[in-house]
Short mmCIF file of C-alpha atoms in Angstrom, two decimals:
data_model
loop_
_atom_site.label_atom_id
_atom_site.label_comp_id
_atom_site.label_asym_id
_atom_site.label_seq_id
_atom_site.Cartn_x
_atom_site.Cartn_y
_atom_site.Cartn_z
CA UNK A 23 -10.31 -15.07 -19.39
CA UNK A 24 -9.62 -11.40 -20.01
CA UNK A 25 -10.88 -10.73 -16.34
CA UNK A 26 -8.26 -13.05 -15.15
CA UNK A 27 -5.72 -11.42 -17.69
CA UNK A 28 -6.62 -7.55 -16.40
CA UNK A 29 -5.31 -8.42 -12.44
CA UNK A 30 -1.94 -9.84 -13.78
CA UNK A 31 -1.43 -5.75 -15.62
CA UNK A 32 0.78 -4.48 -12.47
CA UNK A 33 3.50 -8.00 -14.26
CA UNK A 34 3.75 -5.47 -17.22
CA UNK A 35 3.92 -2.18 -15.84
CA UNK A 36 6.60 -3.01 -13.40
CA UNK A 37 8.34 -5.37 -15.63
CA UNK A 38 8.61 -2.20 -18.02
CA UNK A 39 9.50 0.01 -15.04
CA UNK A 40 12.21 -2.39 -13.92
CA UNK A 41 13.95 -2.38 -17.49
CA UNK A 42 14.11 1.45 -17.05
CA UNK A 43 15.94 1.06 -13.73
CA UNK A 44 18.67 -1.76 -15.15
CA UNK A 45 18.88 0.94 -18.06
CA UNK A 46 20.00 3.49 -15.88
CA UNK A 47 20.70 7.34 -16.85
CA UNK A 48 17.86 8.91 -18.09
CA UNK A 49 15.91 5.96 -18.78
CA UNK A 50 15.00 5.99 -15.38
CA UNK A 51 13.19 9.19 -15.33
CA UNK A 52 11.62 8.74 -18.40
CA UNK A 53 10.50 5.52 -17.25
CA UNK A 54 9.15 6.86 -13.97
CA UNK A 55 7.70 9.54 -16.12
CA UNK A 56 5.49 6.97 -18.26
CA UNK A 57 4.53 4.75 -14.83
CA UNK A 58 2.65 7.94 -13.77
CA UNK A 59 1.30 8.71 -16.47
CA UNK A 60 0.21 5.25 -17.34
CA UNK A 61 -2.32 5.16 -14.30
CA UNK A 62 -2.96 8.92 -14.03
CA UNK A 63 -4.45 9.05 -18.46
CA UNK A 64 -5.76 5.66 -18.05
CA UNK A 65 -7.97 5.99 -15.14
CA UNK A 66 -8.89 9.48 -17.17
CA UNK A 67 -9.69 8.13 -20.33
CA UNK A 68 -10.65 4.53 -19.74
CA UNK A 69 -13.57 5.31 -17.16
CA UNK A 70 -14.93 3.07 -14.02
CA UNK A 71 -15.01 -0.40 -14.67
CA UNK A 72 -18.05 -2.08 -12.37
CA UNK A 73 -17.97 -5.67 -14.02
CA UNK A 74 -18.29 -8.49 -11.45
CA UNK A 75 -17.75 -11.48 -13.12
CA UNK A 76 -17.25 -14.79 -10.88
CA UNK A 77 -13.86 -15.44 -11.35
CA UNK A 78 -14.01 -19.50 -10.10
CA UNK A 79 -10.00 -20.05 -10.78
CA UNK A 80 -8.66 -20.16 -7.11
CA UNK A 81 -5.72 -21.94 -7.82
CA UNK A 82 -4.57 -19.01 -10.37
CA UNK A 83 -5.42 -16.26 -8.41
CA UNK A 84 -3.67 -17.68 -5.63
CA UNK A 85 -0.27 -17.68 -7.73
CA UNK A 86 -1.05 -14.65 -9.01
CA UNK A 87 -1.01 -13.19 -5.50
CA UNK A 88 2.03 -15.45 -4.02
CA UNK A 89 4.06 -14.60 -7.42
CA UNK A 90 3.93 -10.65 -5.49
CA UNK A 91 7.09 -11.89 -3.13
CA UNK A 92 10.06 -12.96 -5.75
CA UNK A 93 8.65 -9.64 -7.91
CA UNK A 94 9.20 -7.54 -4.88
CA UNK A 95 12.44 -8.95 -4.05
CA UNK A 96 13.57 -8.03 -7.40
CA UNK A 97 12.33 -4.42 -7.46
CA UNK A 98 14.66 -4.58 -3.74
CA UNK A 99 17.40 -6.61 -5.31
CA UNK A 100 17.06 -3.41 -8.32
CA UNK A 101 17.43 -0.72 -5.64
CA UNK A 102 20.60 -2.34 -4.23
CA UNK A 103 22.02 -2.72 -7.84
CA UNK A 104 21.88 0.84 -8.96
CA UNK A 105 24.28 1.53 -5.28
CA UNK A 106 26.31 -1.97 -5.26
CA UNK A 107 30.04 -0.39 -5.16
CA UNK A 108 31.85 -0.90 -8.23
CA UNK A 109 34.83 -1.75 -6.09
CA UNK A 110 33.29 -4.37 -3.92
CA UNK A 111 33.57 -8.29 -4.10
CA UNK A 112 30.04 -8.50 -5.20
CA UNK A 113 30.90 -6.59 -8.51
CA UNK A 114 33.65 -8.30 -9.28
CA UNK A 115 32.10 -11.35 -9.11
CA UNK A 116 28.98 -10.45 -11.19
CA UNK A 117 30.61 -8.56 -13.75
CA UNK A 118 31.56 -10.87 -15.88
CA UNK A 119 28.21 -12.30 -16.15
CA UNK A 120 26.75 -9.55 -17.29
CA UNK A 121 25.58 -8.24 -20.51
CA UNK A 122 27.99 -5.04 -21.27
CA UNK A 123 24.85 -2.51 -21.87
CA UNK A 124 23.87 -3.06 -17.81
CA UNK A 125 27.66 -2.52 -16.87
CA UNK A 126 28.00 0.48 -19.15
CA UNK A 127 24.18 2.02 -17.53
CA UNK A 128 25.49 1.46 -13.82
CA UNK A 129 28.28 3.48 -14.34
CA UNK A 130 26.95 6.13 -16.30
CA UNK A 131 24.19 6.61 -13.81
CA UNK A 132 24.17 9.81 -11.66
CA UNK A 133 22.73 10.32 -8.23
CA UNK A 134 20.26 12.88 -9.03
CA UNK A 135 19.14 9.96 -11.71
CA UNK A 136 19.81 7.48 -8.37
CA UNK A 137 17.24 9.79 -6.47
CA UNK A 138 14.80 10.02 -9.14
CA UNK A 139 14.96 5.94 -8.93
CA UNK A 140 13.86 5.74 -4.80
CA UNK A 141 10.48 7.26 -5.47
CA UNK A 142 9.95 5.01 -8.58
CA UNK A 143 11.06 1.95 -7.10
CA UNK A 144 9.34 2.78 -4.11
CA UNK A 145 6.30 3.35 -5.58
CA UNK A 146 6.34 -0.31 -7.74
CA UNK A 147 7.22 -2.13 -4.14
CA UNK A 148 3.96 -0.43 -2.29
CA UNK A 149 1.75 -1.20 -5.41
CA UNK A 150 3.30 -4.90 -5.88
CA UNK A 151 4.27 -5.82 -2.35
CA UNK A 152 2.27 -3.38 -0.04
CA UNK A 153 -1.52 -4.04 -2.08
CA UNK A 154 -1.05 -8.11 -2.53
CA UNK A 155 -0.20 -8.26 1.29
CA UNK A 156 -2.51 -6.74 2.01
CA UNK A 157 -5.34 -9.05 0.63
CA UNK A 158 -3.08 -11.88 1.90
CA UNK A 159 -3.46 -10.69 5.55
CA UNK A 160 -7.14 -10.79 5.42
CA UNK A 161 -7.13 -14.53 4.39
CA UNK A 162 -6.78 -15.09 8.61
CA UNK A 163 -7.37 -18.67 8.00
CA UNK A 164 -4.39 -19.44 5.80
CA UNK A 165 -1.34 -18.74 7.51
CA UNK A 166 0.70 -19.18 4.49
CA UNK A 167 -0.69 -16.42 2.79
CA UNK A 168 -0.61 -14.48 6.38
CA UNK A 169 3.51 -15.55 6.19
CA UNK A 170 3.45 -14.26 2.42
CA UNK A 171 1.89 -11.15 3.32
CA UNK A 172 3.95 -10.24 6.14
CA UNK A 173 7.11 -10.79 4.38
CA UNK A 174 6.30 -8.43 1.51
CA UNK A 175 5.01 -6.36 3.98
CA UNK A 176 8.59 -6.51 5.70
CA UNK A 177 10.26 -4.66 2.99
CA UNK A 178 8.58 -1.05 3.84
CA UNK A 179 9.09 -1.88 7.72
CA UNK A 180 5.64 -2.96 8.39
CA UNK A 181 4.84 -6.61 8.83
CA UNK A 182 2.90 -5.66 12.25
CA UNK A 183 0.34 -3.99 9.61
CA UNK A 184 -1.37 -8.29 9.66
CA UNK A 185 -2.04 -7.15 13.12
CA UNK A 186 -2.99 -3.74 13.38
CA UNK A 187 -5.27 -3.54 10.16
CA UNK A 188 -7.32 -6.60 10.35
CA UNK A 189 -7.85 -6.34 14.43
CA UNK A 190 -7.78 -2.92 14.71
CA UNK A 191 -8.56 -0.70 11.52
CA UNK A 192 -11.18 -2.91 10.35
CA UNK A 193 -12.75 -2.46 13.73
CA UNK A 194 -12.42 1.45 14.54
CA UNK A 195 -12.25 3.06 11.06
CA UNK A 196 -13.69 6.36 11.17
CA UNK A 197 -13.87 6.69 14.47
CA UNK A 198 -11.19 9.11 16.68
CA UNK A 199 -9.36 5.74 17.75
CA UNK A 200 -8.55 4.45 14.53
CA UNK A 201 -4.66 5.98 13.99
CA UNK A 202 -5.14 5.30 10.30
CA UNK A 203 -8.24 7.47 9.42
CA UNK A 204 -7.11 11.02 9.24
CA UNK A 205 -9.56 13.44 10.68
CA UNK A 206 -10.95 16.94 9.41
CA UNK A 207 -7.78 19.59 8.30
CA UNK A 208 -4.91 16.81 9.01
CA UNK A 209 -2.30 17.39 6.19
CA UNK A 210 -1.20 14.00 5.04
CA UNK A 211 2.64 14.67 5.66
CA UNK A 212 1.60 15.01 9.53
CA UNK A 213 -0.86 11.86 9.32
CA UNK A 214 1.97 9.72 8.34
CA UNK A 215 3.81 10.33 11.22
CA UNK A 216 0.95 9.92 13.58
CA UNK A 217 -0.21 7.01 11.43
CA UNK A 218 2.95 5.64 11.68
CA UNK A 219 3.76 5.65 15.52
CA UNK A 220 -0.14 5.05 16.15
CA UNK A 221 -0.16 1.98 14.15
CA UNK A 222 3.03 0.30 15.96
CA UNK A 223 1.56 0.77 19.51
CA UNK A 224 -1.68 -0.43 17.95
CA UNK A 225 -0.45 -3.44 17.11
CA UNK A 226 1.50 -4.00 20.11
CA UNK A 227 -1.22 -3.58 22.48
CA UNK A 228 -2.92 -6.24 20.41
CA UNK A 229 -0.69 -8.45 20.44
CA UNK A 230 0.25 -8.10 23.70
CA UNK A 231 -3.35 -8.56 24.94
CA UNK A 232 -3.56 -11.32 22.71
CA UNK A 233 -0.34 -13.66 24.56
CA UNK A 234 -1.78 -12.07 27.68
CA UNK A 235 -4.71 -14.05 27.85
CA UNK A 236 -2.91 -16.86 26.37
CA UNK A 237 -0.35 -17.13 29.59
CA UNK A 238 2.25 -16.56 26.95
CA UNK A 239 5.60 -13.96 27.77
CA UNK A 240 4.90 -10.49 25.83
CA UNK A 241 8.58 -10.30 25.41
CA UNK A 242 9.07 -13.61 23.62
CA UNK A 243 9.25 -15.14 19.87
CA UNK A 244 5.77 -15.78 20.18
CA UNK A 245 4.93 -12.15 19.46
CA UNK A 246 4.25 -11.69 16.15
CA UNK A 247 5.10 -7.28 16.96
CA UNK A 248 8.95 -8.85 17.50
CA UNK A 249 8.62 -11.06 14.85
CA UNK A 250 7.83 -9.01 12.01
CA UNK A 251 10.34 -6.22 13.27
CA UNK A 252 12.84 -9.41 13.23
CA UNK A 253 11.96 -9.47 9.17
CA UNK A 254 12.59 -6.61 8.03
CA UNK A 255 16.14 -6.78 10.50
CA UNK A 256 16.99 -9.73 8.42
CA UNK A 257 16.06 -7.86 4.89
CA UNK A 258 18.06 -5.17 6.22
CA UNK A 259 21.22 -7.35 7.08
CA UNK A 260 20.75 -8.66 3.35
CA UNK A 261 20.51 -5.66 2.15
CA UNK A 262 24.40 -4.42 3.86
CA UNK A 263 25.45 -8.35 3.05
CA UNK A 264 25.07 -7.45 -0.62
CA UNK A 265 26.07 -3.89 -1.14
CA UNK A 266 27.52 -2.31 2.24
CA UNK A 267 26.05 1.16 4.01
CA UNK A 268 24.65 2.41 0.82
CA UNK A 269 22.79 -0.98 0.43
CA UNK A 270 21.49 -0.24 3.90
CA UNK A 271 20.89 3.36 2.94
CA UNK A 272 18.53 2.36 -0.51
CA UNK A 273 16.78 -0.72 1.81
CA UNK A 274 15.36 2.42 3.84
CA UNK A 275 14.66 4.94 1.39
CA UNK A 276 12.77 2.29 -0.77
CA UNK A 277 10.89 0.87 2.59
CA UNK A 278 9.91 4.12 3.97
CA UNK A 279 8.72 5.59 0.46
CA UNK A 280 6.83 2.07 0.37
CA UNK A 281 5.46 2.92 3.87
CA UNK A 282 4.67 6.61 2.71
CA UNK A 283 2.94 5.37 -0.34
CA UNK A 284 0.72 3.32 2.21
CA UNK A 285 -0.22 5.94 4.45
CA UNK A 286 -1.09 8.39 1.38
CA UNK A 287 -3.25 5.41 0.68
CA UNK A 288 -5.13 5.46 3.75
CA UNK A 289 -5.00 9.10 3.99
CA UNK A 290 -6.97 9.36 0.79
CA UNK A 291 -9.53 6.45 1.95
CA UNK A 292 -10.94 7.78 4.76
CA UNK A 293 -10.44 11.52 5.35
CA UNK A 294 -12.37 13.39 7.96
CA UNK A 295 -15.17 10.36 7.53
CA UNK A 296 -17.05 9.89 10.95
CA UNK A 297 -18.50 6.96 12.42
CA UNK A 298 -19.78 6.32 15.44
CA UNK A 299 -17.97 3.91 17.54
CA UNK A 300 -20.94 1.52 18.51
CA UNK A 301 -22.97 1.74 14.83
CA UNK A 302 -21.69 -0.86 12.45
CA UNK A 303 -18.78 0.56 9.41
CA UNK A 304 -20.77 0.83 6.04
CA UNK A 305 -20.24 1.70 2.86
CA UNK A 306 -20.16 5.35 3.20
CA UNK A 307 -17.42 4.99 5.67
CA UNK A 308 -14.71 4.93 2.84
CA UNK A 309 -13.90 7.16 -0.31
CA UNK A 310 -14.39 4.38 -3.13
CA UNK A 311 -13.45 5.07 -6.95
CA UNK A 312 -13.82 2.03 -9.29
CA UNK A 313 -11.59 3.70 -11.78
CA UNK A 314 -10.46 0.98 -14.64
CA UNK A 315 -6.50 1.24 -14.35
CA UNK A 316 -6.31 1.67 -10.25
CA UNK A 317 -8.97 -1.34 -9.76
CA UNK A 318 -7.11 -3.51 -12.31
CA UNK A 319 -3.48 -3.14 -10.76
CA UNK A 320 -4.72 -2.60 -7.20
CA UNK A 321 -6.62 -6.23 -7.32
CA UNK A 322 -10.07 -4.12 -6.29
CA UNK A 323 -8.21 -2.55 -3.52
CA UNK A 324 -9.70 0.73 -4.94
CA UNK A 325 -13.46 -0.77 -4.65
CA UNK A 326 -12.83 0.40 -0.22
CA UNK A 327 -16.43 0.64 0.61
CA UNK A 328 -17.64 -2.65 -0.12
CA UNK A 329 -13.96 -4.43 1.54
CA UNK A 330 -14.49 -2.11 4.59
CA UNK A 331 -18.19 -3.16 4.76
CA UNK A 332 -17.36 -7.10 4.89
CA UNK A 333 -13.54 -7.16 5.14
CA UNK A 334 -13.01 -11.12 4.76
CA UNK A 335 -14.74 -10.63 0.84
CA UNK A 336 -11.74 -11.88 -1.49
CA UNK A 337 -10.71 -8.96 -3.94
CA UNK A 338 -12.19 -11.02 -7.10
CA UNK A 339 -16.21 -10.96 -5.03
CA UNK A 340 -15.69 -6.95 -3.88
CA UNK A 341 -18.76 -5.46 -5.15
CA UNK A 342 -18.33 -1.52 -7.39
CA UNK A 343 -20.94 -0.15 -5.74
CA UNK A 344 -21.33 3.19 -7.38
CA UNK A 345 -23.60 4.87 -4.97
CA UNK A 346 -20.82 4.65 -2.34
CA UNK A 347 -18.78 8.32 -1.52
CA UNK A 348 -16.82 8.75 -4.35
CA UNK A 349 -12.75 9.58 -4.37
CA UNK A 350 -11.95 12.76 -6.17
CA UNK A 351 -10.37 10.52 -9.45
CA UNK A 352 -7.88 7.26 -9.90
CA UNK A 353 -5.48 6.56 -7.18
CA UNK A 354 -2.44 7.84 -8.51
CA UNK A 355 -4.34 11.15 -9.27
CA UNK A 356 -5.63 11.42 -6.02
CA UNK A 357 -2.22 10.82 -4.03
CA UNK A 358 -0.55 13.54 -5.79
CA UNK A 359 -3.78 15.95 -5.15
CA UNK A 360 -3.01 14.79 -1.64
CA UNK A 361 0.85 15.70 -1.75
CA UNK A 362 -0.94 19.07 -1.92
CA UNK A 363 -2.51 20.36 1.12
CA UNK A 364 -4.12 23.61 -0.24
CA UNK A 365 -5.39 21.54 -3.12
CA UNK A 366 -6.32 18.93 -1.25
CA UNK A 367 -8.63 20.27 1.52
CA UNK A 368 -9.76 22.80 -0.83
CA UNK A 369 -11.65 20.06 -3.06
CA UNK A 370 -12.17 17.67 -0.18
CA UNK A 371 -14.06 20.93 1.48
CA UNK A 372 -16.83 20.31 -1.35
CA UNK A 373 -16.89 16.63 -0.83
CA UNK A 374 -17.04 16.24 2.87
CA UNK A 375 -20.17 18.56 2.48
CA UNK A 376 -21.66 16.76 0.57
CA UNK A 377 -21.03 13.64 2.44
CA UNK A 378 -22.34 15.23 5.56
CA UNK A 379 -25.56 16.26 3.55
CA UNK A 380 -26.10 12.99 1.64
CA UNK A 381 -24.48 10.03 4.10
CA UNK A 382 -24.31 10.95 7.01
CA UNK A 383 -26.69 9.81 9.63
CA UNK A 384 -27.98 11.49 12.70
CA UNK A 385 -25.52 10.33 15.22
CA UNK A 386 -22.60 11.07 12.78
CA UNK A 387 -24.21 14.86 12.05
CA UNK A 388 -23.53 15.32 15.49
CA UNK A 389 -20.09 13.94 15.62
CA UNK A 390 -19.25 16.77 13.02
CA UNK A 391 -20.48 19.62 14.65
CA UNK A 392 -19.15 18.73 17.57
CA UNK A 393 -15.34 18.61 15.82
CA UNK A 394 -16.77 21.93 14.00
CA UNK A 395 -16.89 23.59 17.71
CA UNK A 396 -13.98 22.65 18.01
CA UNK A 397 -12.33 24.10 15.34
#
């Protein structure tokens, strides 16, 4: 039971992070200030966890995943409370069911302390909303969990990522084709623009290749591209329904830091790994780290090597596999090392080296010194 318990830890850290938010003032960074620190000591001090116990409870797990939509739409429906006008119709309508303490922490609430909130909230919706869809997408079979998955996926503008990721990603990581795997001296800032754009026409050319052979109109509501852009429209209408232009305003800071937090992610996963294009993606073609705190609130996300190596593996079968390239520490760690770049490529120097010596094969070896001529 307490391996069942351990994947349902992100309910308690963002419950905790959300009663910081409806606090307000300076609860807010002091509650952002213990999130971090949460997963940055506890992946320090607790260790690697590489248990594998057969977790048989598919019913459970199931919920547990699904339950990632109404806990994303309140981390959303948070971020619109903390800039809902005080003058609009929404207030006045609301105030009077609330407790005093929430009214009295709304108003005393600053913007610096509203600024402090984007990254926080930000942060919970990619590591609630952005992680669960993204084992939902992978369940191709189910399209209710592909429907849950692009709607949380909708909040940080990126429902096309049920496209792009599992048809595309999956297929080309580590290669020069693969818009999400950074190569050799990219700074992570620049990836996520690249990423960004070279995700989108990814997808599209999928999906348009896809309707193609079908005899289906590209420019229709069978396109799942237009569809999933039409999501995030109607979150975004919501979002100005509820609390006007600054609604509108929080709805994109809290998507794009969402989106951000997701390209960091992939950033971190597969930098300046090479693969040849025709050789099958192993293990060593992701950074893995089966740190305790990141694998437990991550659902195994963490544990990259083994998904990469047989993507449709549910998060509850992904294997630790120790001997697999190994990420420089937990995932929060690592993402601010990566907000670095002098930090970062500085220690990732060591470890692609070492890669190259240890994992890489032949063909790969020459990959590298080819992009080492290069440079």
């Amino acid at each position: 039971m307490l391996h069942y318990i351990k994947f349902f830890n992100f309910y308690f850290t963002v419950s905790l992070g959300l009663v910081s938010i409806w606090l307000g003032g300076m609860y807010i960074v002091y509650g952002y200030a213990l999130y971090l620190a949460f997963y940055i000591i506890g992946d320090a001090v607790l260790g690697d966890d590489v248990s594998e116990p057969p977790l048989l409870n598919d019913t459970l797990l199931r919920y547990m995943l699904y339950s990632a939509l109404p806990l994303s739409t309140v981390i959303y429906l948070s971020g619109l409370w903390l800039v809902l006008p005080n003058d609009s119709a929404l207030w006045h309508w609301l105030s009077p069911y609330l407790p005093t303490l929430l009214i009295k922490a709304k108003k005393v609430t600053t913007w610096w302390q509203i600024a402090v909130a984007v990254p926080f909230l930000g942060l919970m919706l990619g590591g609630v909303a952005t992680v669960v869809a993204h084992e939902l997408v992978h369940k191709i079979g189910n399209p209710v969990s592909v429907t849950f998955g692009r709607w949380l996926l909708a909040f940080s503008f990126d429902a096309n990522f049920s496209v792009e990721h599992v048809y595309n990603h999956h297929i080309k990581v580590a290669t020069a084709d693969d818009p999400a795997t950074a190569p050799r001296g990219r700074d992570v800032y620049s990836h996520f623009v690249k990423a960004f754009i070279g995700t989108q026409k990814a997808g599209w050319q999928i999906e348009k290749k896809r309707l193609k052979r079908k005899a289906l109109p590209v420019l229709s509501w069978r396109n799942a591209c237009i569809r999933g852009w039409l999501m995030s429209v109607t979150l975004l209408g919501s979002a100005y329904l509820l609390a006007g232009i600054a609604g509108v305003l929080m709805f994109v800071a809290l998507g794009l830091t969402a989106k951000f937090t997701l390209e960091i992610v992939n950033y971190m996963e597969h930098y300046g790994l090479v693969r040849h294009p025709k050789q099958p993606v192993r293990p060593r073609h992701s950074w893995n780290s089966n740190r305790r705190v990141s694998c437990w609130t991550m659902f195994n996300l963490p544990r990259h090597s083994h998904h990469h190596a047989q993507g449709a593996v549910p998060f509850v079968k992904l294997k630790a596999l120790p001997d697999s390239p190994e990420m420089i520490g937990g995932y929060i760690s690592t993402m601010g090392i990566a907000l670095i770049p002098p930090l970062w490529f500085r220690i990732m120097k060591k470890k692609l080296a070492h890669w190259d010596e240890h994992y890489a094969n032949e063909e790969e070896r020459k990959i590298i010194a080819q992009l080492n001529n290069k440079n």
